Amino acid sequence: MKRGRTGLKSTPQTLPTQDGRAMNQKRGASRLPQTAAADWGNLPPHIVLQIFQHLSLVDRARASSVCRCWNDVFHTPDLWRRFEFELNQPATSYLRSTHPDLIQQIIKKHAQHLQYVSFKVDSCTESAEAACDILSQLVNCTIKTLGLISTARPSFMDVSQAHFVSALTVVFVNSKSLSSIKIDDTPVDDPSLKVLVANNSDTLKLLKMSSCPHVSPAGILCVADQCHGLRELALNYHLLSDELLLALSSEKHVHLEHLRIDVVSENPGQTHFHTIKRSSWEALVQHSPKVNIVMYFFLYEEEFQPFFCDETPVTHLYFGRAVSKEMLGRIGLNCPRLVELVVCANGLEPLDEELIRIGERCKSLTAIGLGECEVTCSGFVEFVKMCGGRLTQLSIMEEVLIPDSSYNMEQIHSEVSKHLGRMWFPDMMPTW
């Protein structure tokens, strides 16, 4: 026997060539889609749940038929805690609508799981009536958040008041844990608010009900008197009263965080606006020193007389129509807590004096926007000097600024930028 010889046949070892490596990569790439496809069915349920939460109802239903695991997730209670019903008439709306059969399936199988519910309807009365029909069936729910949203004109106002109140009362009575309600532009009334208070006074924290003509000051006062945990309130000015502010300032009441007031006039000269006492405002701010008081004005110039004649602790002011120089002057004198001011339009007289007064006296002002107004470049620079870097938002249309002997339009942006401590340019109207 020769040394080193064995019975095994040896095979030479060779290093893989470049072509061989390329071939292996192709083989591996061809196997990747099969592996990825197999993994979709093995995703953890909590991952599938997060994906389902971002899908529309129709897409959820389709996805639930992929496999048993996904179908189990589709019927998980956590998936139905939060849901938005979209109710639109195909002939008048381009928005998607929740299919009636799916709605009935939700009510039948998942009504007891619903907690955060909203209804988005178009301008058709039929859509609002459909929303009321669904509300009437939510008898086994413990809803915490309810929102009624009209994407066009307030279609809920065209529904029979008895039908709407009856449906809303079903939710108020059966939930008993409502914490947030948004029912703007609806025919809700005082008796239904009393039902709300009787069943949800311990949990209600947010109530938005602007443009609800059937609610009286006594009705909203009942809510403030009983719901001591109320932190956010939105209403029309005609519901605001000295008694309401004092109720929100009582020792039993928690600190109010946000009060929104819509001041709206549909018929110029025919709407009477009352005055709130300074002592009532002071009581509210003393009780809730950090409260944001937001006021939206949609009035004609001759209707502003009752406002800001005395000190008012408003923090955010928005004027949707033209406002006079006199009114802006009063704001500078009597709104020391002002944080944000937006003026849609004014007359043709420069607002230098009024703007400088606001900058001088409103020490908390951080945001301002001016639309169809006029301010000289010198007056605007003086205003910015007073406010300095605390102006985090400064939105001024280029047409507002009037060049003068001190600054032209090419110089204004560098001078303002210097005092703001950042680059600034006036806004420009698109020309497309």
Coordinates of N, CA, C and O in Angstrom, one line a residue, residues 17-106:
T17 N -16.6 31.3 -8.4 CA -16.3 32.3 -9.4 C -17.4 33.5 -9.3 O -18.4 33.4 -8.6
Q18 N -17.1 34.6 -10.0 CA -18.0 35.7 -10.0 C -19.3 35.3 -10.6 O -20.4 35.7 -10.2
D19 N -19.3 34.5 -11.7 CA -20.5 34.1 -12.3 C -21.3 33.2 -11.4 O -22.6 33.3 -11.3
G20 N -20.6 32.4 -10.6 CA -21.3 31.5 -9.6 C -22.0 32.3 -8.5 O -23.1 32.0 -8.1
R21 N -21.3 33.3 -8.1 CA -21.9 34.2 -7.0 C -23.2 34.9 -7.6 O -24.2 35.0 -6.9
A22 N -23.1 35.4 -8.8 CA -24.2 36.0 -9.4 C -25.4 35.1 -9.5 O -26.6 35.5 -9.3
M23 N -25.1 33.8 -9.9 CA -26.2 32.8 -10.0 C -26.9 32.6 -8.7 O -28.1 32.5 -8.6
N24 N -26.0 32.5 -7.6 CA -26.6 32.2 -6.3 C -27.5 33.4 -5.8 O -28.5 33.2 -5.2
Q25 N -27.0 34.6 -6.2 CA -27.8 35.8 -5.8 C -29.2 35.8 -6.5 O -30.2 36.1 -5.9
K26 N -29.1 35.4 -7.8 CA -30.4 35.3 -8.5 C -31.4 34.3 -7.9 O -32.6 34.5 -7.7
R27 N -30.8 33.1 -7.5 CA -31.6 32.1 -6.9 C -32.2 32.6 -5.6 O -33.4 32.4 -5.3
G28 N -31.3 33.3 -4.8 CA -31.8 33.8 -3.5 C -32.9 34.8 -3.7 O -33.9 34.9 -3.0
A29 N -32.7 35.7 -4.7 CA -33.7 36.8 -5.0 C -35.0 36.2 -5.4 O -36.1 36.7 -5.1
S30 N -35.0 35.0 -6.2 CA -36.2 34.4 -6.6 C -37.0 33.8 -5.5 O -38.2 33.6 -5.5
R31 N -36.3 33.5 -4.4 CA -37.0 32.9 -3.2 C -37.5 33.9 -2.3 O -38.4 33.6 -1.5
L32 N -37.1 35.2 -2.4 CA -37.5 36.2 -1.4 C -39.0 36.5 -1.4 O -39.6 36.6 -0.4
P33 N -39.6 36.7 -2.6 CA -41.1 37.0 -2.6 C -41.9 35.9 -1.9 O -42.9 36.1 -1.2
Q34 N -41.5 34.6 -2.1 CA -42.2 33.5 -1.5 C -42.1 33.6 0.0 O -43.1 33.4 0.8
T35 N -40.9 33.9 0.5 CA -40.7 34.1 2.0 C -41.5 35.2 2.5 O -42.2 35.1 3.6
A36 N -41.4 36.4 1.8 CA -42.2 37.6 2.3 C -43.7 37.3 2.3 O -44.4 37.7 3.2
A37 N -44.1 36.6 1.2 CA -45.6 36.3 1.2 C -46.0 35.4 2.3 O -47.1 35.6 2.9
A38 N -45.1 34.5 2.6 CA -45.5 33.6 3.7 C -45.5 34.3 5.1 O -46.3 34.0 5.9
D39 N -44.7 35.3 5.2 CA -44.6 36.0 6.5 C -45.8 36.9 6.8 O -46.1 37.2 7.9
W40 N -46.5 37.3 5.7 CA -47.7 38.2 5.9 C -48.7 37.5 6.8 O -49.3 38.1 7.6
G41 N -48.9 36.2 6.6 CA -49.9 35.5 7.4 C -49.4 35.2 8.8 O -50.2 34.8 9.7
N42 N -48.1 35.4 9.1 CA -47.6 35.2 10.4 C -47.3 36.4 11.2 O -46.6 36.4 12.2
L43 N -47.8 37.6 10.7 CA -47.6 38.8 11.5 C -48.2 38.7 12.8 O -49.3 38.2 13.0
P44 N -47.6 39.3 13.9 CA -48.2 39.3 15.2 C -49.6 40.0 15.2 O -49.7 41.0 14.5
P45 N -50.6 39.5 15.9 CA -51.9 40.2 15.9 C -51.9 41.6 16.2 O -52.6 42.4 15.6
H46 N -51.0 42.1 17.1 CA -51.0 43.5 17.5 C -50.5 44.4 16.3 O -50.9 45.5 16.2
I47 N -49.6 43.8 15.4 CA -49.2 44.6 14.3 C -50.3 44.6 13.2 O -50.6 45.7 12.7
V48 N -51.0 43.5 13.0 CA -52.1 43.5 12.1 C -53.2 44.5 12.6 O -53.8 45.2 11.8
L49 N -53.4 44.6 13.9 CA -54.4 45.5 14.5 C -54.0 46.9 14.2 O -54.9 47.7 13.8
Q50 N -52.8 47.3 14.3 CA -52.4 48.7 14.0 C -52.6 49.0 12.5 O -53.0 50.1 12.2
I51 N -52.3 48.0 11.7 CA -52.6 48.2 10.2 C -54.1 48.4 10.0 O -54.5 49.3 9.2
F52 N -54.9 47.6 10.6 CA -56.3 47.6 10.3 C -56.9 49.0 10.8 O -57.9 49.5 10.2
Q53 N -56.3 49.6 11.9 CA -56.8 50.8 12.4 C -56.7 52.0 11.4 O -57.3 53.0 11.6
H54 N -55.8 51.8 10.4 CA -55.6 52.9 9.4 C -56.4 52.6 8.1 O -56.3 53.4 7.2
L55 N -57.2 51.5 8.1 CA -57.9 51.2 6.9 C -59.4 51.7 7.0 O -59.9 51.8 8.1
S56 N -60.0 51.9 5.9 CA -61.4 52.2 5.9 C -62.2 50.9 6.2 O -61.6 49.8 6.2
L57 N -63.5 51.1 6.5 CA -64.3 49.9 6.9 C -64.3 48.9 5.8 O -64.2 47.7 6.0
V58 N -64.5 49.3 4.5 CA -64.5 48.4 3.4 C -63.2 47.6 3.3 O -63.2 46.4 3.1
D59 N -62.1 48.3 3.4 CA -60.8 47.7 3.3 C -60.6 46.7 4.4 O -60.0 45.6 4.3
R60 N -61.1 47.1 5.6 CA -61.0 46.1 6.7 C -61.7 44.8 6.4 O -61.2 43.7 6.7
A61 N -62.9 45.0 5.9 CA -63.8 43.8 5.7 C -63.1 42.9 4.6 O -63.1 41.7 4.7
R62 N -62.5 43.6 3.6 CA -61.8 42.8 2.6 C -60.6 42.1 3.1 O -60.4 40.9 2.8
A63 N -59.9 42.8 3.9 CA -58.7 42.2 4.5 C -59.0 41.0 5.5 O -58.2 40.1 5.6
S64 N -60.1 41.1 6.1 CA -60.5 40.0 7.1 C -60.7 38.7 6.4 O -60.7 37.7 7.1
S65 N -60.9 38.7 5.1 CA -61.1 37.4 4.4 C -59.8 36.8 3.9 O -59.9 35.7 3.3
V66 N -58.7 37.4 4.2 CA -57.4 36.8 3.7 C -57.1 35.5 4.4 O -56.7 34.6 3.8
C67 N -57.2 35.5 5.7 CA -56.9 34.3 6.5 C -57.6 34.4 7.8 O -58.2 35.4 8.2
R68 N -57.5 33.3 8.6 CA -58.2 33.2 9.8 C -57.7 34.1 10.9 O -58.4 34.7 11.6
C69 N -56.3 34.3 10.9 CA -55.7 35.2 11.8 C -56.2 36.6 11.6 O -56.6 37.3 12.6
W70 N -56.3 37.1 10.3 CA -56.7 38.4 10.1 C -58.2 38.6 10.4 O -58.7 39.7 10.8
N71 N -59.0 37.5 10.2 CA -60.4 37.6 10.5 C -60.6 37.7 12.0 O -61.5 38.4 12.5
D72 N -59.7 37.0 12.8 CA -59.8 37.2 14.3 C -59.5 38.6 14.7 O -60.2 39.1 15.6
V73 N -58.5 39.2 14.1 CA -58.2 40.6 14.4 C -59.3 41.5 14.0 O -59.6 42.5 14.8
F74 N -60.0 41.2 12.9 CA -61.1 42.1 12.5 C -62.2 42.1 13.5 O -63.0 43.1 13.7
H75 N -62.4 41.1 14.3 CA -63.4 41.0 15.4 C -62.8 41.3 16.8 O -63.5 41.1 17.8
T76 N -61.6 41.8 16.8 CA -61.0 42.2 18.1 C -61.7 43.4 18.6 O -61.8 44.4 17.9
P77 N -62.2 43.5 19.9 CA -62.8 44.7 20.4 C -62.0 45.9 20.3 O -62.6 47.0 20.0
D78 N -60.7 45.8 20.4 CA -59.8 47.0 20.4 C -59.9 47.7 19.0 O -59.7 49.0 18.9
L79 N -60.3 47.0 18.0 CA -60.4 47.6 16.6 C -61.6 48.5 16.5 O -61.6 49.4 15.7
W80 N -62.6 48.3 17.4 CA -63.8 49.0 17.2 C -64.0 50.0 18.4 O -65.1 50.5 18.5
R81 N -63.0 50.3 19.1 CA -63.1 51.4 20.1 C -63.4 52.7 19.5 O -64.1 53.5 20.0
R82 N -62.7 53.0 18.3 CA -62.8 54.3 17.6 C -63.3 54.0 16.2 O -62.7 53.3 15.5
F83 N -64.4 54.8 15.9 CA -65.0 54.6 14.5 C -65.7 55.8 14.0 O -66.3 56.5 14.8
E84 N -65.5 56.1 12.8 CA -66.2 57.2 12.1 C -67.2 56.7 11.1 O -66.8 56.0 10.1
F85 N -68.4 57.0 11.2 CA -69.5 56.7 10.2 C -69.5 57.8 9.2 O -69.7 59.0 9.5
E86 N -69.3 57.4 7.9 CA -69.4 58.4 6.8 C -70.7 58.2 6.1 O -70.9 57.1 5.5
L87 N -71.5 59.2 6.1 CA -72.9 59.0 5.5 C -73.1 60.1 4.5 O -73.2 61.3 4.8
N88 N -73.1 59.7 3.2 CA -73.2 60.6 2.1 C -74.1 60.1 1.1 O -74.2 58.8 0.9
Q89 N -74.8 61.0 0.4 CA -75.6 60.6 -0.7 C -74.8 60.6 -2.0 O -74.3 61.6 -2.4
P90 N -74.7 59.5 -2.7 CA -73.9 59.4 -3.9 C -74.2 60.4 -5.0 O -73.3 60.9 -5.7
A91 N -75.4 60.8 -5.1 CA -75.8 61.8 -6.2 C -75.3 63.2 -5.9 O -75.2 64.0 -6.8
T92 N -75.0 63.5 -4.6 CA -74.7 64.9 -4.3 C -73.3 65.0 -3.6 O -72.9 66.1 -3.3
S93 N -72.6 63.9 -3.4 CA -71.3 64.0 -2.7 C -70.3 63.1 -3.3 O -70.5 62.1 -3.9
Y94 N -69.0 63.7 -3.3 CA -67.9 62.9 -3.9 C -67.2 62.1 -2.8 O -66.2 61.4 -3.0
L95 N -67.7 62.2 -1.5 CA -67.0 61.5 -0.4 C -67.5 60.1 -0.3 O -68.6 59.7 -0.8
R96 N -66.6 59.3 0.3 CA -67.0 57.9 0.5 C -68.1 57.7 1.5 O -68.3 58.6 2.4
S97 N -68.9 56.7 1.4 CA -70.0 56.5 2.4 C -69.9 55.0 2.9 O -69.5 54.1 2.2
T98 N -70.1 54.9 4.2 CA -70.1 53.6 4.8 C -71.3 52.8 4.4 O -72.5 53.3 4.5
H99 N -71.1 51.6 3.9 CA -72.2 50.8 3.3 C -73.2 50.4 4.4 O -72.8 50.0 5.5
P100 N -74.5 50.6 4.1 CA -75.6 50.3 5.2 C -75.4 48.9 5.8 O -75.7 48.7 7.0
D101 N -75.1 47.9 4.9 CA -74.9 46.5 5.4 C -73.8 46.4 6.5 O -73.9 45.7 7.5
L102 N -72.7 47.1 6.2 CA -71.6 47.1 7.1 C -72.0 47.8 8.4 O -71.5 47.4 9.5
I103 N -72.7 48.9 8.3 CA -73.2 49.6 9.5 C -74.0 48.7 10.4 O -73.8 48.6 11.6
Q104 N -74.9 47.9 9.8 CA -75.7 47.0 10.6 C -74.9 45.9 11.2 O -75.1 45.5 12.4
Q105 N -73.8 45.5 10.5 CA -73.0 44.5 11.1 C -72.2 45.0 12.3 O -72.0 44.3 13.3
I106 N -71.8 46.3 12.2 CA -71.1 46.9 13.3 C -72.0 47.0 14.5 O -71.6 46.7 15.6

